[in-house]
PDB file of C-alpha atoms and ligand atoms in Angstrom:
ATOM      1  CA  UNK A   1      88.722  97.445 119.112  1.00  0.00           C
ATOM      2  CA  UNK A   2      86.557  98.339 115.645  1.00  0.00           C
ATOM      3  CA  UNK A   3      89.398  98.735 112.781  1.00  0.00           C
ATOM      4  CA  UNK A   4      88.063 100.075 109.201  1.00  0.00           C
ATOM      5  CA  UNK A   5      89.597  98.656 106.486  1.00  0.00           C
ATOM      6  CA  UNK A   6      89.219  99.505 102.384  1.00  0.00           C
ATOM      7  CA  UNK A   7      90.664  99.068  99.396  1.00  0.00           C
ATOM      8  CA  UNK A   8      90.841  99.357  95.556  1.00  0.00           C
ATOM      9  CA  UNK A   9      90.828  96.821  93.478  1.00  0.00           C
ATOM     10  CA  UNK A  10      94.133  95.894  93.308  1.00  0.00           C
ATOM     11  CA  UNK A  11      93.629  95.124  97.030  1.00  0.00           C
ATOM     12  CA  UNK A  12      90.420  93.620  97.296  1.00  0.00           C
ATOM     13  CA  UNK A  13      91.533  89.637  97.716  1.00  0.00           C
ATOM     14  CA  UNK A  14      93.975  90.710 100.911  1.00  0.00           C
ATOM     15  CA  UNK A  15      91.083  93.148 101.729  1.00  0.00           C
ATOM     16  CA  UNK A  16      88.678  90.282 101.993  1.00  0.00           C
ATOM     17  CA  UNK A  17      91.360  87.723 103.665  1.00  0.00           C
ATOM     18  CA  UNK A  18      92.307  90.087 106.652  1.00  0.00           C
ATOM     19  CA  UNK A  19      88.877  90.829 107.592  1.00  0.00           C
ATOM     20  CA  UNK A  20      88.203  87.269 108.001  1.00  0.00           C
ATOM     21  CA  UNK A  21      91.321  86.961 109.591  1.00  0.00           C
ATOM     22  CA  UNK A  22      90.570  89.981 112.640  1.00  0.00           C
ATOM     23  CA  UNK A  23      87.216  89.225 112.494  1.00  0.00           C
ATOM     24  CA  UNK A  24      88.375  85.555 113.644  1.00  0.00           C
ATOM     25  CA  UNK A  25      90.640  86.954 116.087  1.00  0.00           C
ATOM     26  CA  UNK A  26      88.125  89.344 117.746  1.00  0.00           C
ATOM     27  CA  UNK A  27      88.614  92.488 115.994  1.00  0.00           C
ATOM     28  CA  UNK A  28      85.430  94.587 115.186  1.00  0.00           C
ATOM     29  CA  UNK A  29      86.245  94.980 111.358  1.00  0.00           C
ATOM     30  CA  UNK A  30      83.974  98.174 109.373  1.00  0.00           C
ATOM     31  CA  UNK A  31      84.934  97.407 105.733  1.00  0.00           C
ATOM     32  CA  UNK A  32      84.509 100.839 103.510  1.00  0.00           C
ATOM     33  CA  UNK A  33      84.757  99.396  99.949  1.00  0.00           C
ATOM     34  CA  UNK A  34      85.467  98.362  97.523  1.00  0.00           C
ATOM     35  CA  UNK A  35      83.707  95.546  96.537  1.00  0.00           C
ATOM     36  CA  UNK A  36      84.696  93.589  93.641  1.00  0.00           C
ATOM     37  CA  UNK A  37      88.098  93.492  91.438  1.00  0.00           C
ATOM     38  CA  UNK A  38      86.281  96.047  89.040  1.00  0.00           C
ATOM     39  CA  UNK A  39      88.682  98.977  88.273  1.00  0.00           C
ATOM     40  CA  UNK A  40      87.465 101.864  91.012  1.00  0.00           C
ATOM     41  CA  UNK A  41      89.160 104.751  92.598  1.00  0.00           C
ATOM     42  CA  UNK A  42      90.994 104.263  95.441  1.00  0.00           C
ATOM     43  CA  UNK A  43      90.071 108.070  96.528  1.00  0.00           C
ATOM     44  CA  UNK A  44      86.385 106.713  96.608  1.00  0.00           C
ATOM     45  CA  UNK A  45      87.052 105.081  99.618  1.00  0.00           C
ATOM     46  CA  UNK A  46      90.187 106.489 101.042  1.00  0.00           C
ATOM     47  CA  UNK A  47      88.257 109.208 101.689  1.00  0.00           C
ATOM     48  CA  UNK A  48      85.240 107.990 104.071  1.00  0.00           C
ATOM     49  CA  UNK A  49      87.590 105.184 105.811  1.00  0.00           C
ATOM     50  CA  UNK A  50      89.529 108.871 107.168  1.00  0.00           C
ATOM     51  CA  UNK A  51      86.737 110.671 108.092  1.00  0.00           C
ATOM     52  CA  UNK A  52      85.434 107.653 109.998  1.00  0.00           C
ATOM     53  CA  UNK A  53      88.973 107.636 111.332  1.00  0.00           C
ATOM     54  CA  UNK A  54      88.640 111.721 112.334  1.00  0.00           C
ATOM     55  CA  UNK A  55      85.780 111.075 113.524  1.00  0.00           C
ATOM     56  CA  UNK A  56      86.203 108.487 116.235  1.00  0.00           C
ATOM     57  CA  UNK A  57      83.294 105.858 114.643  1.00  0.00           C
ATOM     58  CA  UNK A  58      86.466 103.222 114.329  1.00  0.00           C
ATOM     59  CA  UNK A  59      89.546 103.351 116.338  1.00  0.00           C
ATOM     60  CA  UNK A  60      92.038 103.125 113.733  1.00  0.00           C
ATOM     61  CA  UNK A  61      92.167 101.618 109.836  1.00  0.00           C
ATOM     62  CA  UNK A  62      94.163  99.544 107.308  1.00  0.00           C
ATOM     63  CA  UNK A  63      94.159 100.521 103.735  1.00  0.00           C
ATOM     64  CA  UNK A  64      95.321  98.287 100.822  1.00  0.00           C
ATOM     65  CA  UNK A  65      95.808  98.991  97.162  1.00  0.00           C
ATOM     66  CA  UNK A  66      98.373  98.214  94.371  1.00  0.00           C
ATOM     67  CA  UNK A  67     101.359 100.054  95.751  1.00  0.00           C
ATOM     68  CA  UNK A  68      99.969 101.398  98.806  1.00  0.00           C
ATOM     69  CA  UNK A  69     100.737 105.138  97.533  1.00  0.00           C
ATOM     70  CA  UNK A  70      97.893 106.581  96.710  1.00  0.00           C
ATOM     71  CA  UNK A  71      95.829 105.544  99.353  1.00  0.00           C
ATOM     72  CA  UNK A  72      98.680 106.842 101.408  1.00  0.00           C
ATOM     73  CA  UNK A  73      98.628 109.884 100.085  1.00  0.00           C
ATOM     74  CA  UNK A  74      94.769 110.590  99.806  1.00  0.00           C
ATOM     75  CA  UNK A  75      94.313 109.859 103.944  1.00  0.00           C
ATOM     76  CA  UNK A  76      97.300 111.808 104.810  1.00  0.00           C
ATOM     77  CA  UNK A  77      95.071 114.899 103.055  1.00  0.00           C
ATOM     78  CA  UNK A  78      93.365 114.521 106.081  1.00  0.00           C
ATOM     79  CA  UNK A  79      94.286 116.442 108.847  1.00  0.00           C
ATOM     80  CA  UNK A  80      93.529 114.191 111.774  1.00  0.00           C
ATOM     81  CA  UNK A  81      95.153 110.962 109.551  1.00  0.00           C
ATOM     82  CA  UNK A  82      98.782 109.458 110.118  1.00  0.00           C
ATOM     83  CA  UNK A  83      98.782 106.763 106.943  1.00  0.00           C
ATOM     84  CA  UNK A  84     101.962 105.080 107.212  1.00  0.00           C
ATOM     85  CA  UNK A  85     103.286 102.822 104.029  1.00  0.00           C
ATOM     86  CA  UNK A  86     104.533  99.458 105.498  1.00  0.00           C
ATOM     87  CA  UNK A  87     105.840  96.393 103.497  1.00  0.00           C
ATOM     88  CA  UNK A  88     107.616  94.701 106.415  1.00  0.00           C
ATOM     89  CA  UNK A  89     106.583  93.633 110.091  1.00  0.00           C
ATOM     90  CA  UNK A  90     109.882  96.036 111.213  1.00  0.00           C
ATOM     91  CA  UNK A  91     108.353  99.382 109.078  1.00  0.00           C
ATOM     92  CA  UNK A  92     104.420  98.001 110.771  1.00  0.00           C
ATOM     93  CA  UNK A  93     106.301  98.571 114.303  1.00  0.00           C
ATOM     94  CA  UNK A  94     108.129 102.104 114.120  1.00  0.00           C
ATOM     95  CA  UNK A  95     105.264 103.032 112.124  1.00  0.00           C
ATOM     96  CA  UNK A  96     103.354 102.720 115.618  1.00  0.00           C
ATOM     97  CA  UNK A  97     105.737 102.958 117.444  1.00  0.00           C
ATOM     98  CA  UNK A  98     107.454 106.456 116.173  1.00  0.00           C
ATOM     99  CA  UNK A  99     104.675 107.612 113.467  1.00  0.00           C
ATOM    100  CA  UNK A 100     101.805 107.162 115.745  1.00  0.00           C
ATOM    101  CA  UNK A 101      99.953 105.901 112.596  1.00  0.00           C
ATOM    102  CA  UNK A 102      96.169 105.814 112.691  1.00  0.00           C
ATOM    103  CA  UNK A 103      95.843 103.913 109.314  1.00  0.00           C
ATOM    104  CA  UNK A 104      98.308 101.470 108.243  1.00  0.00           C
ATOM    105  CA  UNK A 105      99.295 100.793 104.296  1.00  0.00           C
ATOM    106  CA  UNK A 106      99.957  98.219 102.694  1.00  0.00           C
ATOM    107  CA  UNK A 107     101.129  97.560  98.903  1.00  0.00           C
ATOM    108  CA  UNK A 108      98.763  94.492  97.841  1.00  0.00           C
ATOM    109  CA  UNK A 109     100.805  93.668  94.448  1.00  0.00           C
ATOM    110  CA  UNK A 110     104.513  93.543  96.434  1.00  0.00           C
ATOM    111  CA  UNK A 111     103.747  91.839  99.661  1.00  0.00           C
ATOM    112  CA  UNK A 112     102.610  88.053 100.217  1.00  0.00           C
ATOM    113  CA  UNK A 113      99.133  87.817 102.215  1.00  0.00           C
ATOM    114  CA  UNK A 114     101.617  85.984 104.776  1.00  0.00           C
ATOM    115  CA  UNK A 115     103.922  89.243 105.335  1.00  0.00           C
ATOM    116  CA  UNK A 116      99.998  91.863 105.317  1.00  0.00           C
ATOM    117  CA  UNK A 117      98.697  89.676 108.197  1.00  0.00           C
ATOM    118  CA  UNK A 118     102.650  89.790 110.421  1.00  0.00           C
ATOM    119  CA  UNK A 119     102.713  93.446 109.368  1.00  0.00           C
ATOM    120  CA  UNK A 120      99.054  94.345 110.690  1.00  0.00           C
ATOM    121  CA  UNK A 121      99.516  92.256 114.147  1.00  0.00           C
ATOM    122  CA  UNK A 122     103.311  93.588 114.395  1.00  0.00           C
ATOM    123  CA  UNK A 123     101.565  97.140 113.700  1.00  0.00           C
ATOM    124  CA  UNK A 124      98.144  96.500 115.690  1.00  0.00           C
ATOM    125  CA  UNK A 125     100.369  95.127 119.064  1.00  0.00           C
ATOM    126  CA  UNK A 126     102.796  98.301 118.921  1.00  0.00           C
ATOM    127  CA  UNK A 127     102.696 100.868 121.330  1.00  0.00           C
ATOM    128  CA  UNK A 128     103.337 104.508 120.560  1.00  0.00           C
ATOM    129  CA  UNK A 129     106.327 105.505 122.124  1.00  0.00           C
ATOM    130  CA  UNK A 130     105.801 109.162 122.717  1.00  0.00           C
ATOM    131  CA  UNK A 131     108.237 111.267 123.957  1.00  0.00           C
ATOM    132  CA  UNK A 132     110.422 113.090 121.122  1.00  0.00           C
ATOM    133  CA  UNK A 133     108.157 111.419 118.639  1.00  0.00           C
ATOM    134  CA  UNK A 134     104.885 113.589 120.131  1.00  0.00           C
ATOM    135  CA  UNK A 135     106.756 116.122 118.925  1.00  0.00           C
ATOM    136  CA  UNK A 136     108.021 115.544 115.580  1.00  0.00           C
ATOM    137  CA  UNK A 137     103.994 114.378 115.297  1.00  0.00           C
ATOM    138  CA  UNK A 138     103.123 117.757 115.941  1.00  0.00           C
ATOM    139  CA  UNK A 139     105.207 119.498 113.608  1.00  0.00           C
ATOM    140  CA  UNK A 140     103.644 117.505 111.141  1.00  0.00           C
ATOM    141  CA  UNK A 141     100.852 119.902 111.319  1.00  0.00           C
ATOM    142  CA  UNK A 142     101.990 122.888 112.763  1.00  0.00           C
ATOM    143  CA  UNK A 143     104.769 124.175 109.955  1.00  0.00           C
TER     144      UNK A 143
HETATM  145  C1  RB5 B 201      95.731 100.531  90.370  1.00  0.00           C
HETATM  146  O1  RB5 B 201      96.134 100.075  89.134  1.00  0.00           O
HETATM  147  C2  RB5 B 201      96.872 101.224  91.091  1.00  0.00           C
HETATM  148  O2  RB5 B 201      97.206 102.409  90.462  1.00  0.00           O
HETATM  149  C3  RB5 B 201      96.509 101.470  92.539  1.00  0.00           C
HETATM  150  O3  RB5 B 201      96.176 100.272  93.139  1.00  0.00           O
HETATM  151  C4  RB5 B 201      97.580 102.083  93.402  1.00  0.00           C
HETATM  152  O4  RB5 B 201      98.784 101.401  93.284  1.00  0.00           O
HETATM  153  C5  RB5 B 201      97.738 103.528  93.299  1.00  0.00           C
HETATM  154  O5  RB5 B 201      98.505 104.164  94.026  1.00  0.00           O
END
């Protein structure tokens, strides 16, 4: 599986951490930016981690920055992204498991590096469920 991962600054040092950690673990990790602790943008990368997304070059991706939200809410401009916010393993599994989420959030100043790496295996071993959540996922985009 090749995951894309970015982040802003605020969540470069968990950025860094995980992809040593999947990379260890056999994960194909694409990492979009950014690149240092230097104040940047999160949309800067946000954007080109979704269209990679959209676009099928990675099979799904994990976004970090300070509280998660506006990461979360620059993918979900995307029509073919489902960003989901998680700051517990429980939110990382019905985020898959209900949400169908092709990116998964994660707030790097308000979680430990302990709870981002149970959250992304928790989220990364779920299995969309389907059923009446395929269709609340389609009225996502179909209002
Ligand atoms: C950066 O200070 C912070 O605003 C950013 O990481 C994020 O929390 C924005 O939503």
């Amino acid at each position: 599986m090749k995951i894309g991962i970015c982040s802003d600054h605020a969540g470069f040092a968990y950025k860094t951490k995980l992809i040593a950690y999947l990379t260890k673990k056999g994960y194909e990790v694409v990492d979009f930016g950014t690149d240092s602790e230097v104040s940047m943008d999160y949309s800067d990368v946000a954007h080109p981690l979704a269209a990679a997304v959209e676009e099928k070059k990675v099979d799904l991706g994990i976004a970090f920055c300070g509280t998660g939200n506006g990461m979360a809410m620059t993918l979900n401009k995307h029509k073919g992204i489902r960003a989901g916010l998680a700051w517990a393993a429980e939110i990382g599994r019905l985020v898959k498991a209900h949400n169908n989420a092709n990116v998964l959030v994660m707030p790097a100043r308000f979680i430990s590096f302990r709870a981002a790496v149970n959250i992304t295996n928790t989220w990364l071993e779920t299995e969309f469920e389907g059923g009446r959540h395929q269709r609340r996922i389609e009225k996502m985009i179909t209002w």
